[in-house]
Amino acid sequence: MNYLAHLHLGGTTPPELLGSLYGDFVKGPLKGDYADAIEAGIRLHRQIDAFTDTHPRVLAAKARFPAERRRYAGILIDLFFDHCLAAHWSGYSDEPLDRFTRRVYLALSSEPALPGKLAVIAPRMAAQDWLGSYRDFGVLEQVLANMSRRLSRPEGLAGGMQELERLYRPLSDDFQAFYPQLQAFAQRQLAMEAAALDSAARNAR
């Protein structure tokens, strides 16, 4: 999943929101370098990615792409699913999207030590409202162009926008079938993390 979905699924507090994003920028074992709630968010991010990558509906969505595009189908689907979430946000959240994105941007701007490249892109993310802009399908073309410049083989995403246009309806159906299952999974994981943190806090007293 891409930024918006991870943030939506990762909890509501500023540390949970930060952890939801840190998962894309913090690699390797977690060794207590971050607050417990942030590290819990990073773990959840990784669990969401694993659940998504092996889910039958997501595998079926990837199979919709031509064989020569299959290597990059995951990138295209992650981005398209963020579009679906933003475009149909009210069906998945009681909080308006604009209010949610403001909370995310505030959490980022209030953290003085963002990890790695997140420190570089966070100001641009807020200034250009990356998260809210996913509502507009046309925005994905520029996002794909930016992504392609970071790939060792940028031609891999060439024509990706046309593929998404062609597959818009079936991929939308895939999202609508898959995302509620992902939400339920994330909520279970959040509950287990909260119980573990609470138990650790009690034992430390």
PDB file of N, CA, C and O in Angstrom, residues 19-60:
ATOM      1  N   GLY A  19       4.812   6.533  12.698  1.00  0.00           N
ATOM      2  CA  GLY A  19       5.254   5.162  12.465  1.00  0.00           C
ATOM      3  C   GLY A  19       4.727   4.595  11.166  1.00  0.00           C
ATOM      4  O   GLY A  19       5.422   3.838  10.478  1.00  0.00           O
ATOM      5  N   SER A  20       3.497   4.978  10.814  1.00  0.00           N
ATOM      6  CA  SER A  20       2.907   4.500   9.566  1.00  0.00           C
ATOM      7  C   SER A  20       3.744   4.910   8.357  1.00  0.00           C
ATOM      8  O   SER A  20       3.862   4.156   7.384  1.00  0.00           O
ATOM      9  N   LEU A  21       4.327   6.114   8.412  1.00  0.00           N
ATOM     10  CA  LEU A  21       5.175   6.582   7.323  1.00  0.00           C
ATOM     11  C   LEU A  21       6.615   6.104   7.466  1.00  0.00           C
ATOM     12  O   LEU A  21       7.283   5.807   6.477  1.00  0.00           O
ATOM     13  N   TYR A  22       7.110   6.037   8.697  1.00  0.00           N
ATOM     14  CA  TYR A  22       8.489   5.616   8.910  1.00  0.00           C
ATOM     15  C   TYR A  22       8.754   4.243   8.298  1.00  0.00           C
ATOM     16  O   TYR A  22       9.885   3.926   7.930  1.00  0.00           O
ATOM     17  N   GLY A  23       7.710   3.422   8.215  1.00  0.00           N
ATOM     18  CA  GLY A  23       7.886   2.082   7.668  1.00  0.00           C
ATOM     19  C   GLY A  23       8.480   2.062   6.274  1.00  0.00           C
ATOM     20  O   GLY A  23       9.100   1.067   5.879  1.00  0.00           O
ATOM     21  N   ASP A  24       8.318   3.138   5.512  1.00  0.00           N
ATOM     22  CA  ASP A  24       8.913   3.219   4.179  1.00  0.00           C
ATOM     23  C   ASP A  24      10.349   3.727   4.210  1.00  0.00           C
ATOM     24  O   ASP A  24      11.033   3.674   3.179  1.00  0.00           O
ATOM     25  N   PHE A  25      10.807   4.218   5.359  1.00  0.00           N
ATOM     26  CA  PHE A  25      12.110   4.887   5.421  1.00  0.00           C
ATOM     27  C   PHE A  25      13.058   4.282   6.456  1.00  0.00           C
ATOM     28  O   PHE A  25      14.236   4.598   6.457  1.00  0.00           O
ATOM     29  N   VAL A  26      12.534   3.431   7.327  1.00  0.00           N
ATOM     30  CA  VAL A  26      13.355   2.782   8.349  1.00  0.00           C
ATOM     31  C   VAL A  26      13.441   1.299   7.995  1.00  0.00           C
ATOM     32  O   VAL A  26      12.425   0.612   7.962  1.00  0.00           O
ATOM     33  N   LYS A  27      14.631   0.812   7.753  1.00  0.00           N
ATOM     34  CA  LYS A  27      14.833  -0.572   7.353  1.00  0.00           C
ATOM     35  C   LYS A  27      15.566  -1.341   8.458  1.00  0.00           C
ATOM     36  O   LYS A  27      16.216  -0.766   9.313  1.00  0.00           O
ATOM     37  N   GLY A  28      15.468  -2.648   8.408  1.00  0.00           N
ATOM     38  CA  GLY A  28      16.202  -3.488   9.331  1.00  0.00           C
ATOM     39  C   GLY A  28      15.518  -3.649  10.681  1.00  0.00           C
ATOM     40  O   GLY A  28      14.406  -3.155  10.901  1.00  0.00           O
ATOM     41  N   PRO A  29      16.203  -4.331  11.605  1.00  0.00           N
ATOM     42  CA  PRO A  29      15.618  -4.579  12.930  1.00  0.00           C
ATOM     43  C   PRO A  29      15.365  -3.280  13.693  1.00  0.00           C
ATOM     44  O   PRO A  29      16.093  -2.299  13.542  1.00  0.00           O
ATOM     45  N   LEU A  30      14.329  -3.294  14.521  1.00  0.00           N
ATOM     46  CA  LEU A  30      14.019  -2.156  15.373  1.00  0.00           C
ATOM     47  C   LEU A  30      14.706  -2.366  16.715  1.00  0.00           C
ATOM     48  O   LEU A  30      14.503  -3.391  17.370  1.00  0.00           O
ATOM     49  N   LYS A  31      15.496  -1.382  17.113  1.00  0.00           N
ATOM     50  CA  LYS A  31      16.354  -1.557  18.293  1.00  0.00           C
ATOM     51  C   LYS A  31      16.088  -0.514  19.373  1.00  0.00           C
ATOM     52  O   LYS A  31      16.967  -0.199  20.172  1.00  0.00           O
ATOM     53  N   GLY A  32      14.881   0.049  19.362  1.00  0.00           N
ATOM     54  CA  GLY A  32      14.567   1.026  20.388  1.00  0.00           C
ATOM     55  C   GLY A  32      15.051   2.425  20.086  1.00  0.00           C
ATOM     56  O   GLY A  32      15.128   3.265  20.990  1.00  0.00           O
ATOM     57  N   ASP A  33      15.378   2.703  18.820  1.00  0.00           N
ATOM     58  CA  ASP A  33      15.832   4.046  18.447  1.00  0.00           C
ATOM     59  C   ASP A  33      14.686   5.050  18.415  1.00  0.00           C
ATOM     60  O   ASP A  33      14.929   6.257  18.434  1.00  0.00           O
ATOM     61  N   TYR A  34      13.459   4.566  18.356  1.00  0.00           N
ATOM     62  CA  TYR A  34      12.286   5.422  18.297  1.00  0.00           C
ATOM     63  C   TYR A  34      11.359   5.092  19.454  1.00  0.00           C
ATOM     64  O   TYR A  34      11.498   4.059  20.116  1.00  0.00           O
ATOM     65  N   ALA A  35      10.408   5.975  19.704  1.00  0.00           N
ATOM     66  CA  ALA A  35       9.421   5.737  20.756  1.00  0.00           C
ATOM     67  C   ALA A  35       8.676   4.435  20.489  1.00  0.00           C
ATOM     68  O   ALA A  35       8.528   4.008  19.340  1.00  0.00           O
ATOM     69  N   ASP A  36       8.190   3.817  21.562  1.00  0.00           N
ATOM     70  CA  ASP A  36       7.507   2.530  21.426  1.00  0.00           C
ATOM     71  C   ASP A  36       6.350   2.599  20.433  1.00  0.00           C
ATOM     72  O   ASP A  36       6.171   1.688  19.618  1.00  0.00           O
ATOM     73  N   ALA A  37       5.554   3.669  20.507  1.00  0.00           N
ATOM     74  CA  ALA A  37       4.391   3.782  19.626  1.00  0.00           C
ATOM     75  C   ALA A  37       4.814   3.935  18.166  1.00  0.00           C
ATOM     76  O   ALA A  37       4.134   3.439  17.264  1.00  0.00           O
ATOM     77  N   ILE A  38       5.931   4.619  17.926  1.00  0.00           N
ATOM     78  CA  ILE A  38       6.424   4.763  16.554  1.00  0.00           C
ATOM     79  C   ILE A  38       6.922   3.416  16.035  1.00  0.00           C
ATOM     80  O   ILE A  38       6.623   3.023  14.894  1.00  0.00           O
ATOM     81  N   GLU A  39       7.658   2.679  16.855  1.00  0.00           N
ATOM     82  CA  GLU A  39       8.143   1.373  16.417  1.00  0.00           C
ATOM     83  C   GLU A  39       6.981   0.401  16.202  1.00  0.00           C
ATOM     84  O   GLU A  39       7.027  -0.431  15.297  1.00  0.00           O
ATOM     85  N   ALA A  40       5.929   0.536  17.019  1.00  0.00           N
ATOM     86  CA  ALA A  40       4.730  -0.285  16.788  1.00  0.00           C
ATOM     87  C   ALA A  40       4.128   0.053  15.431  1.00  0.00           C
ATOM     88  O   ALA A  40       3.663  -0.840  14.705  1.00  0.00           O
ATOM     89  N   GLY A  41       4.127   1.339  15.058  1.00  0.00           N
ATOM     90  CA  GLY A  41       3.615   1.754  13.756  1.00  0.00           C
ATOM     91  C   GLY A  41       4.451   1.216  12.612  1.00  0.00           C
ATOM     92  O   GLY A  41       3.913   0.845  11.558  1.00  0.00           O
ATOM     93  N   ILE A  42       5.767   1.163  12.804  1.00  0.00           N
ATOM     94  CA  ILE A  42       6.641   0.599  11.773  1.00  0.00           C
ATOM     95  C   ILE A  42       6.363  -0.889  11.600  1.00  0.00           C
ATOM     96  O   ILE A  42       6.290  -1.404  10.472  1.00  0.00           O
ATOM     97  N   ARG A  43       6.193  -1.598  12.720  1.00  0.00           N
ATOM     98  CA  ARG A  43       5.877  -3.024  12.624  1.00  0.00           C
ATOM     99  C   ARG A  43       4.548  -3.243  11.905  1.00  0.00           C
ATOM    100  O   ARG A  43       4.426  -4.144  11.065  1.00  0.00           O
ATOM    101  N   LEU A  44       3.561  -2.416  12.236  1.00  0.00           N
ATOM    102  CA  LEU A  44       2.269  -2.547  11.568  1.00  0.00           C
ATOM    103  C   LEU A  44       2.404  -2.283  10.073  1.00  0.00           C
ATOM    104  O   LEU A  44       1.798  -2.986   9.250  1.00  0.00           O
ATOM    105  N   HIS A  45       3.179  -1.281   9.709  1.00  0.00           N
ATOM    106  CA  HIS A  45       3.421  -0.979   8.298  1.00  0.00           C
ATOM    107  C   HIS A  45       3.940  -2.233   7.583  1.00  0.00           C
ATOM    108  O   HIS A  45       3.463  -2.583   6.489  1.00  0.00           O
ATOM    109  N   ARG A  46       4.899  -2.904   8.182  1.00  0.00           N
ATOM    110  CA  ARG A  46       5.482  -4.089   7.573  1.00  0.00           C
ATOM    111  C   ARG A  46       4.468  -5.232   7.499  1.00  0.00           C
ATOM    112  O   ARG A  46       4.434  -5.980   6.518  1.00  0.00           O
ATOM    113  N   GLN A  47       3.651  -5.366   8.531  1.00  0.00           N
ATOM    114  CA  GLN A  47       2.625  -6.416   8.525  1.00  0.00           C
ATOM    115  C   GLN A  47       1.574  -6.146   7.449  1.00  0.00           C
ATOM    116  O   GLN A  47       1.119  -7.083   6.772  1.00  0.00           O
ATOM    117  N   ILE A  48       1.210  -4.882   7.274  1.00  0.00           N
ATOM    118  CA  ILE A  48       0.248  -4.521   6.226  1.00  0.00           C
ATOM    119  C   ILE A  48       0.819  -4.839   4.846  1.00  0.00           C
ATOM    120  O   ILE A  48       0.121  -5.375   3.970  1.00  0.00           O
ATOM    121  N   ASP A  49       2.094  -4.534   4.642  1.00  0.00           N
ATOM    122  CA  ASP A  49       2.718  -4.836   3.356  1.00  0.00           C
ATOM    123  C   ASP A  49       2.721  -6.339   3.088  1.00  0.00           C
ATOM    124  O   ASP A  49       2.436  -6.786   1.967  1.00  0.00           O
ATOM    125  N   ALA A  50       3.052  -7.121   4.109  1.00  0.00           N
ATOM    126  CA  ALA A  50       3.097  -8.575   3.931  1.00  0.00           C
ATOM    127  C   ALA A  50       1.705  -9.135   3.646  1.00  0.00           C
ATOM    128  O   ALA A  50       1.535 -10.003   2.772  1.00  0.00           O
ATOM    129  N   PHE A  51       0.707  -8.651   4.371  1.00  0.00           N
ATOM    130  CA  PHE A  51      -0.670  -9.099   4.160  1.00  0.00           C
ATOM    131  C   PHE A  51      -1.117  -8.758   2.741  1.00  0.00           C
ATOM    132  O   PHE A  51      -1.725  -9.582   2.040  1.00  0.00           O
ATOM    133  N   THR A  52      -0.797  -7.540   2.302  1.00  0.00           N
ATOM    134  CA  THR A  52      -1.202  -7.081   0.975  1.00  0.00           C
ATOM    135  C   THR A  52      -0.527  -7.885  -0.125  1.00  0.00           C
ATOM    136  O   THR A  52      -1.171  -8.335  -1.083  1.00  0.00           O
ATOM    137  N   ASP A  53       0.771  -8.080   0.010  1.00  0.00           N
ATOM    138  CA  ASP A  53       1.543  -8.723  -1.061  1.00  0.00           C
ATOM    139  C   ASP A  53       1.141 -10.175  -1.296  1.00  0.00           C
ATOM    140  O   ASP A  53       1.389 -10.707  -2.381  1.00  0.00           O
ATOM    141  N   THR A  54       0.549 -10.816  -0.290  1.00  0.00           N
ATOM    142  CA  THR A  54       0.188 -12.229  -0.431  1.00  0.00           C
ATOM    143  C   THR A  54      -1.316 -12.453  -0.547  1.00  0.00           C
ATOM    144  O   THR A  54      -1.757 -13.607  -0.637  1.00  0.00           O
ATOM    145  N   HIS A  55      -2.101 -11.378  -0.565  1.00  0.00           N
ATOM    146  CA  HIS A  55      -3.553 -11.534  -0.586  1.00  0.00           C
ATOM    147  C   HIS A  55      -4.024 -11.972  -1.984  1.00  0.00           C
ATOM    148  O   HIS A  55      -3.595 -11.402  -2.997  1.00  0.00           O
ATOM    149  N   PRO A  56      -4.915 -12.955  -2.058  1.00  0.00           N
ATOM    150  CA  PRO A  56      -5.367 -13.443  -3.374  1.00  0.00           C
ATOM    151  C   PRO A  56      -5.958 -12.357  -4.270  1.00  0.00           C
ATOM    152  O   PRO A  56      -5.753 -12.386  -5.491  1.00  0.00           O
ATOM    153  N   ARG A  57      -6.677 -11.401  -3.688  1.00  0.00           N
ATOM    154  CA  ARG A  57      -7.297 -10.373  -4.538  1.00  0.00           C
ATOM    155  C   ARG A  57      -6.247  -9.434  -5.113  1.00  0.00           C
ATOM    156  O   ARG A  57      -6.372  -8.966  -6.254  1.00  0.00           O
ATOM    157  N   VAL A  58      -5.193  -9.176  -4.363  1.00  0.00           N
ATOM    158  CA  VAL A  58      -4.114  -8.330  -4.876  1.00  0.00           C
ATOM    159  C   VAL A  58      -3.309  -9.091  -5.929  1.00  0.00           C
ATOM    160  O   VAL A  58      -2.923  -8.520  -6.959  1.00  0.00           O
ATOM    161  N   LEU A  59      -3.081 -10.363  -5.700  1.00  0.00           N
ATOM    162  CA  LEU A  59      -2.388 -11.170  -6.701  1.00  0.00           C
ATOM    163  C   LEU A  59      -3.197 -11.235  -7.996  1.00  0.00           C
ATOM    164  O   LEU A  59      -2.634 -11.185  -9.098  1.00  0.00           O
ATOM    165  N   ALA A  60      -4.518 -11.314  -7.867  1.00  0.00           N
ATOM    166  CA  ALA A  60      -5.375 -11.315  -9.050  1.00  0.00           C
ATOM    167  C   ALA A  60      -5.310  -9.970  -9.765  1.00  0.00           C
ATOM    168  O   ALA A  60      -5.325  -9.912 -11.006  1.00  0.00           O
TER     169      ALA A  60
END
